[in-house]
Amino acid sequence: MLSHHQIMSRRLLLSVAGLTLLSAEACGAPVPNTGSAEHHADSPGPLPPTSTSPTPTPAKSPSPSPAAPAVNVPSPALSSAAAPSHRISDPLFSLPSDDKLVALTIDDGPDPTHTPIVLSILKQHGIRATFFLVGENAAAHPGLVREIAQQGHHVANHTWTHPDLRQLPDAQVRDELERTSDVLQKATGKPPTWFRSPGGDWCKVALRTCSELGMRPMGWSVDPRDWSRPGTSKITTRVLGAVRPGSIVLNHDGGGDRSQTIAAMRAYLPVLIEDGYQFTAPR
Ligand SMILES: [Zn+2]
């Protein structure tokens, strides 16, 4: 849940941008993310100190982690999260797993400078991730979209222009999602199955449209706020301090200079692997 401080900061941001809070209601009641807020890399204004949100461990007793050396493992079925067509479901904030399983998600690309480096790091460690792509970036770099998919990662929808969907009329929300799914399908040959709202700012229209377009919503539980470039060591320690079995980790490869994120990935991924964590891209 957002803290009061975070909510007030957002209101301040909206005021600075000359927008009215009333328009947030245009997209129905906002659905809060359980993780801390993701903002676009170029978001202006003051923001509260970063915190990461640990994933609550399910109550049932944990099962032992597999000892297999391979980092990539079959995706969990996530049957409980799989909604029938057009049924609105809540975002997936963490994996239904007691094992040391993590979903790494990379947002705001593709980016011609940073995405190829991220891909090479993931390849080096045999890690499969989910890339939430911004449609206009995907349209500008369809070869990168294909490369992401060809390397076994999931290509997912993160809107066309990365707007605050709560501020948009319903038809525009649909356009943001639909255009992006179309361009991703054109590049990879299949439609995306996951959608993430920019900033993790969910609202009813976004969730309904996501469902109508055959996608499921995914949030996150670990946000190192790498987009704000707090320094490589901060990103690294925030991830390592917050990851739990079932965590969904948010990182960025687009929207600005992501060299700190890349350096942090090089630092924290080997530590998590050494600690027995395996990585998956939810189906
Ligand atoms: Zn984003």
CSV table of C-alpha atoms and ligand atoms in Angstrom, one decimal:
chain,number,residue,atom,x,y,z
A,1,MET,CA,0.0,0.0,0.0
A,2,LEU,CA,1.1,3.5,-0.6
A,3,SER,CA,2.1,5.5,2.4
A,4,HIS,CA,0.4,8.8,3.1
A,5,HIS,CA,3.7,10.4,2.2
A,6,GLN,CA,3.8,8.7,-1.1
A,7,ILE,CA,0.2,9.6,-1.8
A,8,MET,CA,0.9,13.2,-0.9
A,9,SER,CA,4.0,13.2,-3.1
A,10,ARG,CA,1.9,12.0,-6.0
A,11,ARG,CA,-0.6,14.7,-5.4
A,12,LEU,CA,2.2,17.2,-5.5
A,13,LEU,CA,3.4,15.7,-8.7
A,14,LEU,CA,0.0,16.0,-10.3
A,15,SER,CA,-0.3,19.6,-9.1
A,16,VAL,CA,3.1,20.4,-10.6
A,17,ALA,CA,2.0,18.9,-13.9
A,18,GLY,CA,-1.1,21.1,-13.9
A,19,LEU,CA,-3.4,18.2,-13.8
A,20,THR,CA,-6.4,17.7,-11.6
A,21,LEU,CA,-6.8,14.8,-9.2
A,22,LEU,CA,-10.5,14.6,-10.2
A,23,SER,CA,-9.5,13.1,-13.5
A,24,ALA,CA,-8.1,10.1,-11.7
A,25,GLU,CA,-11.6,9.0,-11.2
A,26,ALA,CA,-12.1,8.8,-15.0
A,27,CYS,CA,-10.5,5.4,-14.8
A,28,GLY,CA,-12.5,4.2,-11.9
A,29,ALA,CA,-11.2,3.4,-8.4
A,30,PRO,CA,-7.4,3.1,-8.4
A,31,VAL,CA,-6.1,-0.3,-7.4
A,32,PRO,CA,-3.0,0.2,-5.3
A,33,ASN,CA,0.2,-1.8,-6.0
A,34,THR,CA,1.6,-3.7,-3.1
A,35,GLY,CA,5.0,-2.7,-4.1
A,36,SER,CA,6.4,0.8,-4.0
A,37,ALA,CA,5.6,3.1,-6.9
A,38,GLU,CA,7.4,2.9,-10.2
A,39,HIS,CA,7.6,6.2,-12.0
A,40,HIS,CA,8.8,6.9,-15.4
A,41,ALA,CA,12.5,7.5,-15.6
A,42,ASP,CA,11.9,11.1,-16.7
A,43,SER,CA,9.3,11.8,-14.0
A,44,PRO,CA,9.9,15.2,-12.4
A,45,GLY,CA,9.4,16.2,-8.9
A,46,PRO,CA,10.1,15.2,-5.3
A,47,LEU,CA,9.7,11.6,-4.4
A,48,PRO,CA,9.8,9.9,-1.0
A,49,PRO,CA,12.8,7.8,0.1
A,50,THR,CA,13.1,4.5,-1.5
A,51,SER,CA,11.9,1.4,0.2
A,52,THR,CA,11.5,-2.1,-1.0
A,53,SER,CA,8.7,-4.3,-0.1
A,54,PRO,CA,9.4,-7.8,1.0
A,55,THR,CA,7.1,-10.4,-0.4
A,56,PRO,CA,5.0,-12.0,2.3
A,57,THR,CA,5.9,-15.6,2.7
A,58,PRO,CA,2.8,-17.9,2.3
A,59,ALA,CA,1.7,-19.5,5.5
A,60,LYS,CA,2.1,-23.1,4.4
A,61,SER,CA,5.3,-24.8,5.2
A,62,PRO,CA,8.0,-24.3,2.6
A,63,SER,CA,9.2,-27.1,0.4
A,64,PRO,CA,12.9,-27.7,-0.3
A,65,SER,CA,14.4,-25.9,-3.2
A,66,PRO,CA,15.5,-28.0,-6.1
A,67,ALA,CA,19.2,-28.6,-6.3
A,68,ALA,CA,19.3,-28.5,-10.0
A,69,PRO,CA,22.1,-26.3,-11.3
A,70,ALA,CA,20.1,-24.8,-14.1
A,71,VAL,CA,18.8,-21.3,-13.3
A,72,ASN,CA,15.9,-21.3,-15.7
A,73,VAL,CA,13.1,-23.5,-14.5
A,74,PRO,CA,9.7,-24.2,-16.0
A,75,SER,CA,7.2,-21.4,-15.3
A,76,PRO,CA,4.8,-22.1,-12.5
A,77,ALA,CA,1.3,-22.8,-13.9
A,78,LEU,CA,-0.2,-19.9,-12.0
A,79,SER,CA,-3.5,-21.5,-12.4
A,80,SER,CA,-5.0,-19.5,-9.6
A,81,ALA,CA,-4.0,-16.3,-11.4
A,82,ALA,CA,-5.2,-17.4,-14.8
A,83,ALA,CA,-8.5,-15.7,-15.4
A,84,PRO,CA,-11.0,-16.8,-17.9
A,85,SER,CA,-11.5,-14.5,-20.9
A,86,HIS,CA,-12.8,-11.1,-19.9
A,87,ARG,CA,-12.8,-11.8,-16.2
A,88,ILE,CA,-11.1,-9.0,-14.4
A,89,SER,CA,-8.4,-10.2,-12.1
A,90,ASP,CA,-6.2,-8.4,-9.7
A,91,PRO,CA,-2.5,-7.9,-10.7
A,92,LEU,CA,-0.1,-10.6,-9.8
A,93,PHE,CA,2.3,-9.1,-7.3
A,94,SER,CA,4.3,-12.2,-6.4
A,95,LEU,CA,4.6,-15.8,-7.5
A,96,PRO,CA,2.6,-18.4,-5.8
A,97,SER,CA,5.8,-20.2,-4.8
A,98,ASP,CA,7.5,-21.2,-1.5
A,99,ASP,CA,10.7,-22.1,-3.4
A,100,LYS,CA,13.5,-19.7,-4.0
A,101,LEU,CA,11.9,-18.6,-7.3
A,102,VAL,CA,12.1,-15.0,-8.6
A,103,ALA,CA,10.5,-13.3,-11.6
A,104,LEU,CA,12.8,-10.6,-13.0
A,105,THR,CA,10.9,-7.9,-14.9
A,106,ILE,CA,12.6,-5.3,-17.1
A,107,ASP,CA,10.5,-2.2,-18.0
A,108,ASP,CA,10.3,0.7,-20.4
A,109,GLY,CA,12.4,-0.6,-23.3
A,110,PRO,CA,13.4,-1.7,-25.8
A,111,ASP,CA,16.4,0.6,-25.8
A,112,PRO,CA,19.1,0.3,-28.4
A,113,THR,CA,21.9,1.1,-25.8
A,114,HIS,CA,20.8,-0.8,-22.8
A,115,THR,CA,18.6,-3.7,-23.9
A,116,PRO,CA,21.4,-5.6,-25.7
A,117,ILE,CA,23.6,-5.4,-22.6
A,118,VAL,CA,20.8,-6.6,-20.3
A,119,LEU,CA,20.1,-9.5,-22.8
A,120,SER,CA,23.8,-10.5,-22.7
A,121,ILE,CA,23.8,-10.5,-18.8
A,122,LEU,CA,20.7,-12.7,-18.7
A,123,LYS,CA,22.2,-15.0,-21.3
A,124,GLN,CA,25.4,-15.3,-19.3
A,125,HIS,CA,23.4,-16.5,-16.3
A,126,GLY,CA,20.8,-18.5,-18.2
A,127,ILE,CA,18.0,-16.3,-16.8
A,128,ARG,CA,14.6,-15.9,-18.4
A,129,ALA,CA,12.9,-12.6,-17.7
A,130,THR,CA,9.8,-10.7,-18.7
A,131,PHE,CA,10.3,-7.4,-20.7
A,132,PHE,CA,7.4,-4.9,-20.3
A,133,LEU,CA,7.9,-2.9,-23.5
A,134,VAL,CA,6.6,0.6,-24.3
A,135,GLY,CA,4.8,0.4,-27.7
A,136,GLU,CA,6.4,3.4,-29.3
A,137,ASN,CA,9.9,2.1,-28.4
A,138,ALA,CA,8.9,-1.3,-29.7
A,139,ALA,CA,7.7,0.2,-33.0
A,140,ALA,CA,11.0,2.1,-33.3
A,141,HIS,CA,13.1,-1.0,-32.6
A,142,PRO,CA,11.2,-4.1,-33.8
A,143,GLY,CA,14.5,-6.0,-34.2
A,144,LEU,CA,15.2,-5.7,-30.5
A,145,VAL,CA,11.7,-6.9,-29.7
A,146,ARG,CA,12.3,-10.0,-31.9
A,147,GLU,CA,15.7,-10.5,-30.2
A,148,ILE,CA,14.2,-10.4,-26.7
A,149,ALA,CA,11.6,-13.1,-27.7
A,150,GLN,CA,14.2,-15.2,-29.6
A,151,GLN,CA,16.3,-15.4,-26.5
A,152,GLY,CA,13.4,-17.0,-24.6
A,153,HIS,CA,12.2,-14.0,-22.7
A,154,HIS,CA,8.6,-12.9,-22.5
A,155,VAL,CA,7.6,-9.8,-24.3
A,156,ALA,CA,4.8,-8.0,-22.5
A,157,ASN,CA,2.7,-4.8,-22.8
A,158,HIS,CA,3.5,-1.6,-20.9
A,159,THR,CA,1.3,0.8,-23.0
A,160,TRP,CA,2.1,2.8,-26.1
A,161,THR,CA,3.4,6.1,-24.5
A,162,HIS,CA,3.7,5.2,-20.7
A,163,PRO,CA,1.0,7.6,-19.5
A,164,ASP,CA,-0.8,7.6,-16.2
A,165,LEU,CA,-3.8,5.6,-17.4
A,166,ARG,CA,-6.0,7.0,-14.6
A,167,GLN,CA,-5.9,10.3,-16.3
A,168,LEU,CA,-7.2,9.1,-19.7
A,169,PRO,CA,-10.6,8.5,-21.2
A,170,ASP,CA,-11.6,4.9,-21.6
A,171,ALA,CA,-11.1,4.9,-25.3
A,172,GLN,CA,-7.6,6.2,-25.0
A,173,VAL,CA,-6.7,3.6,-22.4
A,174,ARG,CA,-7.8,0.9,-24.9
A,175,ASP,CA,-5.8,2.6,-27.7
A,176,GLU,CA,-2.7,2.6,-25.5
A,177,LEU,CA,-3.0,-1.1,-24.8
A,178,GLU,CA,-4.3,-2.3,-28.2
A,179,ARG,CA,-1.7,-0.5,-30.3
A,180,THR,CA,1.1,-1.9,-28.2
A,181,SER,CA,-0.2,-5.5,-28.3
A,182,ASP,CA,-0.5,-5.1,-32.1
A,183,VAL,CA,3.1,-4.0,-32.6
A,184,LEU,CA,4.4,-6.7,-30.2
A,185,GLN,CA,2.4,-9.3,-32.1
A,186,LYS,CA,3.7,-8.0,-35.4
A,187,ALA,CA,7.3,-8.3,-34.2
A,188,THR,CA,7.1,-11.7,-32.4
A,189,GLY,CA,4.3,-13.5,-34.1
A,190,LYS,CA,2.2,-13.8,-31.0
A,191,PRO,CA,0.2,-11.5,-28.8
A,192,PRO,CA,1.5,-10.5,-25.3
A,193,THR,CA,-0.1,-12.3,-22.4
A,194,TRP,CA,1.0,-9.9,-19.6
A,195,PHE,CA,0.3,-6.2,-19.1
A,196,ARG,CA,1.8,-3.8,-16.6
A,197,SER,CA,0.3,-0.3,-16.0
A,198,PRO,CA,2.9,2.5,-16.0
A,199,GLY,CA,3.9,3.4,-12.5
A,200,GLY,CA,2.0,0.4,-11.2
A,201,ASP,CA,-1.0,2.7,-11.1
A,202,TRP,CA,-3.9,0.3,-11.6
A,203,CYS,CA,-7.4,1.3,-12.2
A,204,LYS,CA,-10.6,-0.5,-13.2
A,205,VAL,CA,-10.7,0.5,-16.8
A,206,ALA,CA,-7.0,-0.6,-17.3
A,207,LEU,CA,-7.7,-3.9,-15.6
A,208,ARG,CA,-10.9,-4.5,-17.7
A,209,THR,CA,-9.2,-3.5,-21.0
A,210,CYS,CA,-6.3,-5.7,-20.1
A,211,SER,CA,-8.6,-8.6,-19.7
A,212,GLU,CA,-10.6,-7.8,-22.8
A,213,LEU,CA,-7.4,-7.9,-24.8
A,214,GLY,CA,-6.5,-11.3,-23.5
A,215,MET,CA,-3.8,-10.2,-21.0
A,216,ARG,CA,-3.3,-10.6,-17.3
A,217,PRO,CA,-2.0,-7.8,-15.1
A,218,MET,CA,1.4,-8.1,-13.4
A,219,GLY,CA,2.7,-5.8,-10.6
A,220,TRP,CA,5.8,-6.3,-8.5
A,221,SER,CA,6.9,-6.8,-5.0
A,222,VAL,CA,10.5,-5.6,-5.1
A,223,ASP,CA,11.2,-2.1,-6.4
A,224,PRO,CA,14.8,-0.8,-6.0
A,225,ARG,CA,13.7,2.5,-7.7
A,226,ASP,CA,16.6,2.0,-10.1
A,227,TRP,CA,14.9,4.5,-12.5
A,228,SER,CA,15.9,7.3,-10.1
A,229,ARG,CA,19.6,6.4,-10.4
A,230,PRO,CA,20.3,6.2,-6.7
A,231,GLY,CA,23.7,4.5,-7.3
A,232,THR,CA,24.7,1.0,-8.2
A,233,SER,CA,25.3,-0.1,-4.7
A,234,LYS,CA,21.9,1.2,-3.5
A,235,ILE,CA,20.1,-0.7,-6.3
A,236,THR,CA,22.1,-3.8,-5.5
A,237,THR,CA,21.5,-3.8,-1.7
A,238,ARG,CA,17.8,-2.9,-2.1
A,239,VAL,CA,17.2,-5.9,-4.3
A,240,LEU,CA,19.3,-8.3,-2.2
A,241,GLY,CA,17.6,-7.0,1.0
A,242,ALA,CA,14.1,-7.4,-0.3
A,243,VAL,CA,14.0,-10.6,-2.4
A,244,ARG,CA,12.1,-13.5,-1.0
A,245,PRO,CA,10.8,-16.7,-2.4
A,246,GLY,CA,8.2,-15.7,-5.1
A,247,SER,CA,9.4,-12.1,-5.5
A,248,ILE,CA,8.7,-10.2,-8.7
A,249,VAL,CA,11.6,-7.7,-9.1
A,250,LEU,CA,11.2,-4.5,-11.1
A,251,ASN,CA,14.2,-3.1,-13.1
A,252,HIS,CA,14.4,-0.8,-16.1
A,253,ASP,CA,16.3,-1.0,-19.4
A,254,GLY,CA,14.7,2.1,-20.9
A,255,GLY,CA,13.6,5.7,-20.2
A,256,GLY,CA,17.0,7.1,-19.5
A,257,ASP,CA,20.6,6.2,-18.6
A,258,ARG,CA,20.3,2.7,-17.2
A,259,SER,CA,24.0,2.0,-16.6
A,260,GLN,CA,23.5,1.9,-12.8
A,261,THR,CA,20.8,-0.8,-13.3
A,262,ILE,CA,23.0,-2.8,-15.5
A,263,ALA,CA,26.0,-2.6,-13.1
A,264,ALA,CA,23.6,-3.6,-10.2
A,265,MET,CA,22.3,-6.6,-12.2
A,266,ARG,CA,25.9,-7.7,-12.7
A,267,ALA,CA,26.3,-7.5,-8.9
A,268,TYR,CA,23.1,-8.9,-7.5
A,269,LEU,CA,22.3,-11.7,-9.9
A,270,PRO,CA,25.3,-13.9,-9.1
A,271,VAL,CA,24.6,-13.4,-5.4
A,272,LEU,CA,21.0,-14.5,-5.7
A,273,ILE,CA,22.1,-17.5,-7.9
A,274,GLU,CA,24.7,-18.4,-5.3
A,275,ASP,CA,22.0,-18.2,-2.6
A,276,GLY,CA,20.0,-20.8,-4.5
A,277,TYR,CA,17.5,-18.6,-6.3
A,278,GLN,CA,16.1,-19.6,-9.7
A,279,PHE,CA,14.5,-17.3,-12.2
A,280,THR,CA,11.3,-17.7,-14.1
A,281,ALA,CA,9.1,-15.8,-16.5
A,282,PRO,CA,5.4,-16.5,-15.5
A,283,ARG,CA,3.3,-17.9,-18.3
B,1,ZN,ZN,7.4,1.8,-16.7
